[in-house]
Coordinates of C-alpha atoms and ligand atoms in Angstrom, one line a residue:
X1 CA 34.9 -12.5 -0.7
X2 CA 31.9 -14.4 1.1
X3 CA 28.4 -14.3 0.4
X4 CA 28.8 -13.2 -2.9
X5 CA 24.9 -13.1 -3.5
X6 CA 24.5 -10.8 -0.9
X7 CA 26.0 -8.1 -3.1
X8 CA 24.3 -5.4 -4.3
X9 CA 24.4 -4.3 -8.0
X10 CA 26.9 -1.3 -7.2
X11 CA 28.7 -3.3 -5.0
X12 CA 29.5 -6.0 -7.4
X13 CA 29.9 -4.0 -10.3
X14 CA 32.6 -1.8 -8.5
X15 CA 34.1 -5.4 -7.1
X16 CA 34.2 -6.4 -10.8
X17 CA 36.2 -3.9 -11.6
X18 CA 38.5 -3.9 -9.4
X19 CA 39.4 -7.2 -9.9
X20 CA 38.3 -8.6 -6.5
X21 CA 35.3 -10.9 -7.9
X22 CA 34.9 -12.3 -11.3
X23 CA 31.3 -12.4 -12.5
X24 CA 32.0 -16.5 -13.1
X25 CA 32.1 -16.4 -9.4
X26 CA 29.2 -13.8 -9.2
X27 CA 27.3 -16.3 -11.3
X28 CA 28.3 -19.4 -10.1
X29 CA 27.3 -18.3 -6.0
X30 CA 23.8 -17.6 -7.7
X31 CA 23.3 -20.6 -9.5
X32 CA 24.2 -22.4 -6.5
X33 CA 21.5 -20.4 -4.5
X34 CA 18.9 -20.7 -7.1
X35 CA 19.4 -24.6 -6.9
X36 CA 18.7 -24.4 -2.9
X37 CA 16.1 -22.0 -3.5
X38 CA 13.4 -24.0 -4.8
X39 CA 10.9 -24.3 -2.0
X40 CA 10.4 -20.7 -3.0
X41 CA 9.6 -21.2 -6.4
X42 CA 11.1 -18.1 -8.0
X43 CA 12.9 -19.4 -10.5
X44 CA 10.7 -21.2 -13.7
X45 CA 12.9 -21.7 -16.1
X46 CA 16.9 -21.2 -15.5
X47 CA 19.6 -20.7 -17.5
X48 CA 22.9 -22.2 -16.1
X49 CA 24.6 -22.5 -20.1
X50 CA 23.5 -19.0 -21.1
X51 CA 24.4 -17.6 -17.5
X52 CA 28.3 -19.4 -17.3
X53 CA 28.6 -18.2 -21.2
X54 CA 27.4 -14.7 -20.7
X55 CA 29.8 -14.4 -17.2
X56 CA 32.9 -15.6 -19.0
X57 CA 32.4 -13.0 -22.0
X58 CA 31.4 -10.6 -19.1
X59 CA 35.2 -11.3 -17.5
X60 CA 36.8 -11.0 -20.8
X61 CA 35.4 -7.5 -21.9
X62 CA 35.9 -6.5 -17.9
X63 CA 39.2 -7.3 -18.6
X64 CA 39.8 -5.4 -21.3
X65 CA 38.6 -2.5 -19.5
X66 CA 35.3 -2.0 -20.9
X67 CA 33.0 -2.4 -18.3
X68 CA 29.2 -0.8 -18.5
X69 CA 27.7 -0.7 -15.4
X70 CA 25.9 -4.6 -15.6
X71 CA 29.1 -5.6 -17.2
X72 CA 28.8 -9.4 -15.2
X73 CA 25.6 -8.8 -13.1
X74 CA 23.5 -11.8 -12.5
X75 CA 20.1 -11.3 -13.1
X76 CA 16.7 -12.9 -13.5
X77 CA 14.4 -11.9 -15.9
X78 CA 11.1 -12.4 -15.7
X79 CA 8.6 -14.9 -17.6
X80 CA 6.8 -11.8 -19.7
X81 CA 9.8 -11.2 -21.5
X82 CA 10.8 -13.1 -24.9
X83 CA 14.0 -14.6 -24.5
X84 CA 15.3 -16.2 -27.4
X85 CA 15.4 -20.0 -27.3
X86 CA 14.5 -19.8 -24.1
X87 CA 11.1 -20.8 -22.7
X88 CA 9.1 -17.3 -22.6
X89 CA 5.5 -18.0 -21.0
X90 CA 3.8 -15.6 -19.6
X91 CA 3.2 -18.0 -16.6
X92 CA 0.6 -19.4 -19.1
X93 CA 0.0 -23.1 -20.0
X94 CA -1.3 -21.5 -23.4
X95 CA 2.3 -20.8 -24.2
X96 CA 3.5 -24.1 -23.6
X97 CA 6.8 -24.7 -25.2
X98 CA 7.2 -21.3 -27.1
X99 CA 10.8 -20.8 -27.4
X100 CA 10.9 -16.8 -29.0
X101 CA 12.9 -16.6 -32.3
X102 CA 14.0 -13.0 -31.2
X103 CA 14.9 -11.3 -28.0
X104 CA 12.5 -8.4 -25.9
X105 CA 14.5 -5.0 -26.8
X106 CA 14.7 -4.5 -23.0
X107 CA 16.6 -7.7 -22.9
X108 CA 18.8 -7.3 -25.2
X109 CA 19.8 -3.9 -23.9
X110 CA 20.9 -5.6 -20.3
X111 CA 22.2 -8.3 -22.2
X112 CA 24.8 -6.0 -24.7
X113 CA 25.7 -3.9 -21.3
X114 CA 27.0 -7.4 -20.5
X115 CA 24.1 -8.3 -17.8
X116 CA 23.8 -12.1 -17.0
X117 CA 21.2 -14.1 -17.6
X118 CA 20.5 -17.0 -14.8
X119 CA 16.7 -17.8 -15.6
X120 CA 13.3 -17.0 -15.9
X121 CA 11.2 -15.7 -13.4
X122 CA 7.3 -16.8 -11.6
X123 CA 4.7 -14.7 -12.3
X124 CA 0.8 -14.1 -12.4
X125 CA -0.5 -15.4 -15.8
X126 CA -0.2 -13.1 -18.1
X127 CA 1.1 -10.5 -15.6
X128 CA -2.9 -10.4 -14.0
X129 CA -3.0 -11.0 -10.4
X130 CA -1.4 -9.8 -7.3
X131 CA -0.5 -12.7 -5.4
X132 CA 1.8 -14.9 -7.9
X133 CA -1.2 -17.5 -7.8
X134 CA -2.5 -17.3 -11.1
X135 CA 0.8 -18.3 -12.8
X136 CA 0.8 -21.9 -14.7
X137 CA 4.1 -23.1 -12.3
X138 CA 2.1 -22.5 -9.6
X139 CA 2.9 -19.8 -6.7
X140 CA 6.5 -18.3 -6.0
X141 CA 6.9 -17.8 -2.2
X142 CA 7.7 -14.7 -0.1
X143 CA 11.0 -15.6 1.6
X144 CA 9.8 -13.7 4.5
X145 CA 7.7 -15.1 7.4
X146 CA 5.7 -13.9 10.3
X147 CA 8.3 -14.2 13.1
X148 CA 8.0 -17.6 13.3
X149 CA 4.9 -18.5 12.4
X150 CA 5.8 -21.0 9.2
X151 CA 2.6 -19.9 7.5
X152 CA 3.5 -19.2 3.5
X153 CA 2.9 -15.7 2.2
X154 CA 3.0 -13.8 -1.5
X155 CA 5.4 -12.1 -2.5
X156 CA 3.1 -10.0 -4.6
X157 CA 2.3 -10.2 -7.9
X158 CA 2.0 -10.1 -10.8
X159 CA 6.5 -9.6 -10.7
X160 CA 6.5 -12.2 -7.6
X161 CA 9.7 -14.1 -8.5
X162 CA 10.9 -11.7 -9.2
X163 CA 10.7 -10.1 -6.4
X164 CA 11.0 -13.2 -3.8
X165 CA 14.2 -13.7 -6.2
X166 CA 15.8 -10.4 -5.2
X167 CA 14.5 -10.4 -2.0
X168 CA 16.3 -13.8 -0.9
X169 CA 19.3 -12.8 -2.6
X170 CA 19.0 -15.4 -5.3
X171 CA 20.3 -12.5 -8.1
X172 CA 21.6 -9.5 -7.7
X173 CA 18.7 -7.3 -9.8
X174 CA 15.4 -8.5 -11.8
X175 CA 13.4 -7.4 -14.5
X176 CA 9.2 -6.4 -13.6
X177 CA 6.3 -5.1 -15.5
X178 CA 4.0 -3.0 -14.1
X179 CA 0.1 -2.4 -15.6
X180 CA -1.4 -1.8 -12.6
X181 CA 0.9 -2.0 -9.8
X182 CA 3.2 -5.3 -10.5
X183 CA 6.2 -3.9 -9.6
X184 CA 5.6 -1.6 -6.6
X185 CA 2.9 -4.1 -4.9
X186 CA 5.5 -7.4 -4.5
X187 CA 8.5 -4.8 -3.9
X188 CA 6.5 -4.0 -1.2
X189 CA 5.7 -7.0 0.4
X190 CA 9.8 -8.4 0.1
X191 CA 11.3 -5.3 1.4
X192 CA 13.0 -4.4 -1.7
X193 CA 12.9 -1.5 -4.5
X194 CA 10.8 -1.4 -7.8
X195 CA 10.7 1.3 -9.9
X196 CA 7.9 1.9 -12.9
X197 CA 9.2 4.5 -15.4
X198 CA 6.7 7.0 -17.3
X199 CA 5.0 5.1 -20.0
X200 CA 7.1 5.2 -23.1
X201 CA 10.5 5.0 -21.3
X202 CA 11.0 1.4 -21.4
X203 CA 10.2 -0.2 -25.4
X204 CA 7.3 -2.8 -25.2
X205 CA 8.7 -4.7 -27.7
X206 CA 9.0 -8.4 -26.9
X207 CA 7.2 -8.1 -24.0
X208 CA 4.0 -10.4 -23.9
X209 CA 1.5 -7.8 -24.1
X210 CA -1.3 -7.8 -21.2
X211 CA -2.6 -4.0 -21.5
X212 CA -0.6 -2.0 -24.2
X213 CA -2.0 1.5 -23.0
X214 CA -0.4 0.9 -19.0
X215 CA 2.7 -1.9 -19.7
X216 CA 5.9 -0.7 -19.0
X217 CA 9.1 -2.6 -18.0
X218 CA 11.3 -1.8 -14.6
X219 CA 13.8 -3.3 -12.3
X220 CA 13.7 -4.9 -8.9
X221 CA 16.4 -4.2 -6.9
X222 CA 17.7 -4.4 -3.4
X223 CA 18.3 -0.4 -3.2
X224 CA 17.5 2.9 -4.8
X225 CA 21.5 3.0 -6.2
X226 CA 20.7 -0.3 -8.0
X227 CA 16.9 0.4 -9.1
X228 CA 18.6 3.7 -10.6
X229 CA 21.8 1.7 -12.4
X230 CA 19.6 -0.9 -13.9
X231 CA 16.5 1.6 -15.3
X232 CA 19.2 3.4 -17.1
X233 CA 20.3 0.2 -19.0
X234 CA 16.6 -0.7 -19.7
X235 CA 15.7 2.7 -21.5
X236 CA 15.8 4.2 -24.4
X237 CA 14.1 5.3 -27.6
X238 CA 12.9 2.0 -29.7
X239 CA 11.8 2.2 -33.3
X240 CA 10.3 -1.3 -32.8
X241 CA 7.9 0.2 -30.3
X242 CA 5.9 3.0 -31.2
X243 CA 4.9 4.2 -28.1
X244 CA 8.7 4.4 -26.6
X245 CA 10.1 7.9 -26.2
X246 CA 12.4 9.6 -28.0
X247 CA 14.0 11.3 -25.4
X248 CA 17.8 11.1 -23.9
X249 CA 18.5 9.1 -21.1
X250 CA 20.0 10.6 -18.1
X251 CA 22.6 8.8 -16.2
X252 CA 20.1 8.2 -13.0
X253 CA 23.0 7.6 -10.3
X254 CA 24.8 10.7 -11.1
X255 CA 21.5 12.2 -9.8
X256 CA 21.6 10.4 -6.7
X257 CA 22.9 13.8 -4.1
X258 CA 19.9 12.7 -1.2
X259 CA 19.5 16.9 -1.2
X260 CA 15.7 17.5 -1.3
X261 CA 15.6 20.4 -0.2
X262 CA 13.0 22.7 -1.5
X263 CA 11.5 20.0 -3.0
X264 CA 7.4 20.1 -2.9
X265 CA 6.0 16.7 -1.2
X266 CA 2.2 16.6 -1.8
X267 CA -0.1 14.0 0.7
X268 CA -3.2 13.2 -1.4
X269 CA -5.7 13.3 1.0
X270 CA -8.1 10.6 -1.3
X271 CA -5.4 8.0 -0.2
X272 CA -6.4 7.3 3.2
X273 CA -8.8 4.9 2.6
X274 CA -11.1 3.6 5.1
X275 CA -10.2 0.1 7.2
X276 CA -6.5 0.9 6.0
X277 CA -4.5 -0.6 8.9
X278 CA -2.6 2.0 11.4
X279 CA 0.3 0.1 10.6
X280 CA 0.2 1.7 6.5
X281 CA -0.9 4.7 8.2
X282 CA 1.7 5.3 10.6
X283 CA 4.4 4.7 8.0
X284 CA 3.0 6.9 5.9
X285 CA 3.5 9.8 8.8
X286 CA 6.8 8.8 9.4
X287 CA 7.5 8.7 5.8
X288 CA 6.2 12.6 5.6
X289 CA 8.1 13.2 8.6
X290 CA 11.2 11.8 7.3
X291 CA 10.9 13.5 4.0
X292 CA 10.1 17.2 5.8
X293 CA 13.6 16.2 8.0
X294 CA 15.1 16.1 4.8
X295 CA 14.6 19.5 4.2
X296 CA 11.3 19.2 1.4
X297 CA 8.3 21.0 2.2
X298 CA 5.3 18.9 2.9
X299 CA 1.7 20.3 1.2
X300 CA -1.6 18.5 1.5
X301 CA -3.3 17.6 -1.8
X302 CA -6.2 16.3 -3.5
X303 CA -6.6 14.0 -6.1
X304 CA -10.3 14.2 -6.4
X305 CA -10.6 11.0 -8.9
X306 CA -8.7 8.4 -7.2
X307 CA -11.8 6.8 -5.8
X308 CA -12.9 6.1 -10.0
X309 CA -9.5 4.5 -10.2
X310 CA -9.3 1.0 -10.1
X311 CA -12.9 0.6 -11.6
X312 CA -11.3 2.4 -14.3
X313 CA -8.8 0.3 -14.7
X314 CA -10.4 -2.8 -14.1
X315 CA -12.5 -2.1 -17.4
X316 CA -9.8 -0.6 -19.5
X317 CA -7.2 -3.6 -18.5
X318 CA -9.3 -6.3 -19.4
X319 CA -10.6 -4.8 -23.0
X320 CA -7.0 -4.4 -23.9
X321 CA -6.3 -7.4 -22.6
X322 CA -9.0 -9.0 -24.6
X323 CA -7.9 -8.0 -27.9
X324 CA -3.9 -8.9 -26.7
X325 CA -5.1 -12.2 -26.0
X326 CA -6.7 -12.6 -29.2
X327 CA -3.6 -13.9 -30.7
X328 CA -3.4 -17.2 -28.9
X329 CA -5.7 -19.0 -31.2
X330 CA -4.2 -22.5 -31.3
X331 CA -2.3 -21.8 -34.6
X332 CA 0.5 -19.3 -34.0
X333 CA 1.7 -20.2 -30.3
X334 CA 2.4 -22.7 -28.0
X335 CA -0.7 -25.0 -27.0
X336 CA -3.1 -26.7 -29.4
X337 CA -6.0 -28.8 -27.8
X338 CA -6.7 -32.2 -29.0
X339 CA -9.6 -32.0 -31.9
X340 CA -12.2 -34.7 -31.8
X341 CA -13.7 -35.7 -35.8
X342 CA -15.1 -33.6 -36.9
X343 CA -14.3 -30.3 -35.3
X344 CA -13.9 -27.2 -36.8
X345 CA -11.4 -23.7 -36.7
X346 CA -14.5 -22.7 -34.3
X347 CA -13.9 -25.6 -31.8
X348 CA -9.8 -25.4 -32.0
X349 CA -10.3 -21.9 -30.9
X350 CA -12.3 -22.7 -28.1
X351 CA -10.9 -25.5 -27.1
X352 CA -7.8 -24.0 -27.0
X353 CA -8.8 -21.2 -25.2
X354 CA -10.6 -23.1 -22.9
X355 CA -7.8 -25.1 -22.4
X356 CA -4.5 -22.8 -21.9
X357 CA -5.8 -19.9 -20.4
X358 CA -6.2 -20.2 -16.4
X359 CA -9.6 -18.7 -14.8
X360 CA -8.6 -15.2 -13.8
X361 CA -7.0 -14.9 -17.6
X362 CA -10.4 -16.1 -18.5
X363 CA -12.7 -13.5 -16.7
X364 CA -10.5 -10.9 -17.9
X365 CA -11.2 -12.1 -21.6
X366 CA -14.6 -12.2 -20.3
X367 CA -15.0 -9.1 -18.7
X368 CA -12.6 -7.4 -21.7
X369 CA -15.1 -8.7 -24.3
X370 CA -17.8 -7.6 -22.8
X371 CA -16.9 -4.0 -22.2
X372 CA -15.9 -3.8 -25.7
X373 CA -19.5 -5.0 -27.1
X374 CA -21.4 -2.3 -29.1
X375 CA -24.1 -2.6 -26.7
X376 CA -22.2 -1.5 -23.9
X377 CA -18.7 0.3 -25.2
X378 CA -20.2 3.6 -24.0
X379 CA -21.4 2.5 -20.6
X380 CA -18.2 1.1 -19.8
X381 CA -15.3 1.2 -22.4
X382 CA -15.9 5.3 -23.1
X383 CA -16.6 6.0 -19.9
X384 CA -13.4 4.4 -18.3
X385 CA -11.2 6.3 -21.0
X386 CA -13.2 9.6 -19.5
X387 CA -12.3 8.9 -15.9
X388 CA -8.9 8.1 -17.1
X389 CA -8.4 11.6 -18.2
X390 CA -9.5 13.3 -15.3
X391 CA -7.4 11.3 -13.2
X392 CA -4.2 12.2 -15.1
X393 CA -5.3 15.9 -14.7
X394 CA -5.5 15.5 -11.1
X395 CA -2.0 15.2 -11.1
X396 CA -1.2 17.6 -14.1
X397 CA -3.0 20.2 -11.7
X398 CA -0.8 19.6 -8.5
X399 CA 2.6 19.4 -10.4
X400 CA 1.2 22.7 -12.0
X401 CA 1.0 24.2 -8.8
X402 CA 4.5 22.9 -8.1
X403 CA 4.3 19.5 -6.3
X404 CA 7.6 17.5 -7.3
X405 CA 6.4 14.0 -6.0
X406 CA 3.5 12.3 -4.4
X407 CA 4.4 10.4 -1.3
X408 CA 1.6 7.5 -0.6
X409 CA 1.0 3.9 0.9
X410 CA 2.4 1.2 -1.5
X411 CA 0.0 -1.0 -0.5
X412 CA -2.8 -1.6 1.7
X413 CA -1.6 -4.2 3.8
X414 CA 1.6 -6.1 4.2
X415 CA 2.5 -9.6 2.5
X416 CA -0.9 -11.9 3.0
X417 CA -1.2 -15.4 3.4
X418 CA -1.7 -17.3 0.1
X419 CA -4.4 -19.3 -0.7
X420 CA -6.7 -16.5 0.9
X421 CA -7.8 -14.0 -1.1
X422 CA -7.9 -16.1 -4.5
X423 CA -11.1 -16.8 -4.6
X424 CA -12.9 -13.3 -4.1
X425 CA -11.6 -11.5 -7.4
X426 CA -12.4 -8.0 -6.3
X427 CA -10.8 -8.5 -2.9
X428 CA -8.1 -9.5 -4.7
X429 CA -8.1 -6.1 -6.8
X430 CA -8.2 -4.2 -4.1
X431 CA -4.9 -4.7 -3.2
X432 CA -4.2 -2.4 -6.7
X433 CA -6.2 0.9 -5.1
X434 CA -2.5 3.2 -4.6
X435 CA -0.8 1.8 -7.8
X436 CA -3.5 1.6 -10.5
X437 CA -3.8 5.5 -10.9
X438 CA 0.3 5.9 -11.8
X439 CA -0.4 3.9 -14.9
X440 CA -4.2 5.3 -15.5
X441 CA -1.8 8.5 -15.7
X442 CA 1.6 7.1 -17.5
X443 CA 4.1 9.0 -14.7
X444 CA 6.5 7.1 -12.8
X445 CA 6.1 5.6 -9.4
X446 CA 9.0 3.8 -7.0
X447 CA 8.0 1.5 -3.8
X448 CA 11.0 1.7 -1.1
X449 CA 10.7 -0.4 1.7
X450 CA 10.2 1.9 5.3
X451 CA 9.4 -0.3 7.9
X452 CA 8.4 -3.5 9.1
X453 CA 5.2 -4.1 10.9
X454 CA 4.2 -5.6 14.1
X455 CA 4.7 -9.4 12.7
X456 CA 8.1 -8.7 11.3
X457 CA 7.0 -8.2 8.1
X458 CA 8.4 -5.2 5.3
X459 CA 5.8 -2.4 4.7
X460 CA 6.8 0.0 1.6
X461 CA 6.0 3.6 0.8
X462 CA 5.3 5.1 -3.0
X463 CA 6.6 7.9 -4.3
X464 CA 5.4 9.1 -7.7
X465 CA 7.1 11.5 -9.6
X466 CA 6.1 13.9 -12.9
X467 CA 6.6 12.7 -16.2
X468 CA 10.2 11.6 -17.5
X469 CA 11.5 13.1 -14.4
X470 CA 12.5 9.2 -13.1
X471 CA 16.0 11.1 -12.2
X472 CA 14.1 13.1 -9.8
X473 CA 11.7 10.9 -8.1
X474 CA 14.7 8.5 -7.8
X475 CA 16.5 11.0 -5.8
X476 CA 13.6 11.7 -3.5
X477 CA 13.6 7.7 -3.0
X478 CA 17.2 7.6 -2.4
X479 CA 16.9 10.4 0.5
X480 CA 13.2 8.7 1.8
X481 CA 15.8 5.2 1.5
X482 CA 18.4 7.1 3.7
X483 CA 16.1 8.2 6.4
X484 CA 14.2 5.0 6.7
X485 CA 17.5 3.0 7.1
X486 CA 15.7 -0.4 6.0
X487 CA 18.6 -3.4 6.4
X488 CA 16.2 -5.8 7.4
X489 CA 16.0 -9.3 5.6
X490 CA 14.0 -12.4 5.7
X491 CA 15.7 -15.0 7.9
X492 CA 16.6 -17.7 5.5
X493 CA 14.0 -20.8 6.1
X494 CA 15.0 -22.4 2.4
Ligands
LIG501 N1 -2.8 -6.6 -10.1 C1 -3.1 -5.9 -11.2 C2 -3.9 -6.8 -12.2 O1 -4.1 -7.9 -11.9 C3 -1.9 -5.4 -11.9 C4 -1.1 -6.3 -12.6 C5 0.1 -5.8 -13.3 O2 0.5 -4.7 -12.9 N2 0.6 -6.5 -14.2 O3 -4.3 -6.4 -13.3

């Protein structure tokens, strides 16, 4: 079998079983295209021991005929989660040589379904950004170009090795978080698949917190089929996690019949935002087009709060964020700054501080603090948890009236070029405008890649489903995937 990396998730799982591929070989062709990859700078930490251990107890237990789903995957996992004994950063020079004691119970779930571990994966610091630029390792790439223009773009962020990872066939799946877009946004702009589940589906635990209330855990994959194999592993009720669902997991593929018919596609007419390129805005037709061909009925809806949306967020992100970040103090984690005689606890914490924690991570503490200060908590704090409410009723309202899924831009523009919009923070937040509401609200939303623009480049639409009903939304993906018939991939430059 050649070009083993090229596999999809279902396709190598069903090869595995069959006999026709052992996941040392699986592992081995990844390892091998890791090590070519790292102009793309995906990969932060990897794994080789962990990854050639975990594939040979992977072959053994295939052998033996019990074979879950991941049983032998390769995947890459990305810097948020702890791993144990395993570098687990954040993509923060604060967390400088912190090696976890225990494992992430998202981890650990892939992990006893016999997933493989090859490394760890480039993100924004802390998960804040949406370019990959924030991150301590400095930027991951986008394996795809502008026809042949050699200029380097994002692959998104805050998940953007994880997502260049997937996209340039470097592992077969990834893990992403998602607090305001992380997943969907560099799915997006790599032509791949990310899924967010409702809040509560995935456990937080072991995942290095950024904002509790929105966080949630999700794979990257290079199809719906694959998105919907690996969410199932992920899931589950976690006693460690407070917030995680009690609920059963349904077996997502099973679900996977492409019939829509009947179904109720709502177009929120608040997401066609102004000096949105026709590009986003013809996909987004076609997308309603393909859906309607597909048998669902299309209805035009409003969500009259988006516009509060992403100044919501941007205050209630940051005060969480604020009091997460609280804990890196100089004596618990990672990083301690040099002391000169004579300083105190006061001047390790802000040296420290000062130190390990980058300038966007900074503004957020900043910004976080701020909104939390008695002076202002009710101009800004309060007021932010209000608009959050109305903005999940919004969408309580139109799945009361019967809508089963949202269908909306995944993004406002395709892939840019990085080094650009770093420097104007808001700009920078605006690329958050169609994702940020999903997790305002807790529901699940998927990115599926549709099209590709003028330059060559993939363009991705959202679909965002009701609560807990990721089995649903995933089929409407799957029959929006089918219609779109997206094969393209970046021409290999690495
Ligand atoms: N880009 C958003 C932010 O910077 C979302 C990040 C995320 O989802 N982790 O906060």
């Amino acid at each position: 079998m050649t070009d083993l990396t090229k596999l999809k998730i279902s396709e190598a799982r069903d090869a595995l079983r069959k006999g026709d591929v052992s996941s040392v070989d699986l592992t081995e062709a990844c390892l091998a295209a890791i090590d070519k990859a790292d102009a793309l700078g995906a990969f932060v930490h990897k794994t080789p021991e962990i990854a050639m251990t975990q594939a040979k107890s992977a072959d053994a237990r295939i052998k033996a005929g019990d074979a879950p789903d991941l049983c032998g995957i390769p995947l890459g996992i990305k810097d948020l989660f702890c791993t144990k004994g395993v570098p687990s950063q954040a993509a923060s020079a604060i967390l400088n040589g912190f090696k976890p004691e225990y494992e992430s119970t998202v981890t650990s779930q892939l992990f006893d379904a016999g997933a493989v571990m090859l490394g760890k994966l480039n993100m924004d610091e802390f998960a804040m950004g949406s370019s990959n630029e924030t991150s301590t390792y400095g930027n991951a790439i986008n394996p795809w170009r502008r026809g042949n223009d050699d200029t380097a773009l994002t692959p998104g962020g805050s998940s953007g090795g994880s997502a260049s990872a997937v996209a340039a066939d470097l592992c077969l799946g990834a893990t992403g978080t998602d607090t305001g877009g992380s997943i969907r946004q560099p799915a997006a702009f790599t032509g791949i698949t990310g899924i967010k589940p409702t809040y509560g589906r995935c456990s937080r635990w072991g995942i290095v917190a950024f904002a509790s209330s929105l966080d949630q855990a999700g794979p990257m994959t290079k199809d719906v089929r694959d998105a919907a194999i690996m969410l199932e592993a992920m899931c589950g009720h976690d006693p460690k996690d407070s917030t995680s669902a009690d609920l059963a997991v349904p077996n997502f593929e099973a679900m996977l019949t492409g019939d829509i018919k009947g179904k109720v596609i709502g177009i929120p007419r608040e997401y066609r935002m102004d000096g949105m390129p026709e590009e986003i805005e013809a996909l987004w037709s076609e997308g309603r087009k393909m859906l309607e061909d597909a048998g669902a009925q299309i209805r035009d809806i409003s969500l009259p709060h988006t516009k509060y949306a992403l100044p919501a967020y941007y205050v209630i992100a940051p005060a969480e964020a604020s009091s997460n970040l609280a804990r890196y103090d100089g004596v618990r984690y990672g990083h301690r700054a040099k002391l000169a005689q004579g300083d105190g606890i006061t001047e390790m914490y802000e040296k420290t501080r000062a130190e390990g924690f980058g300038k966007e991570v900074q503004r957020r503490v900043m910004v976080g603090t701020y909104v939390l200060s008695a002076g202002f908590y009710d101009a800004y704090y309060n007021r932010a948890r209000k608009v959050r409410t109305l903005i999940k009723k919004d969408f309580e309202d139109v799945f009361a009236q019967g809508v089963d899924a949202i269908l909306t831009p995944a993004t406002p523009s395709s892939a840019f070029e990085l080094g650009k919009q770093h420097t104007d923070p808001v700009e920078m937040y605006l690329n958050d405008v169609f994702t940020v509401t999903v997790n305002l609200a807790g529901l699940p939303g998927i990115a599926v890649p549709t099209g590709l623009d003028k330059q060559g480049l993939p363009m991705g639409l959202q679909l965002i489903g009701r609560p807990w009903e990721e089995g649903d939304l995933l089929n409407t993906a799957y029959a929006l995937e089918q219609a779109a018939g997206f094969v393209a991939k970046p021409t290999q430059w690495w």
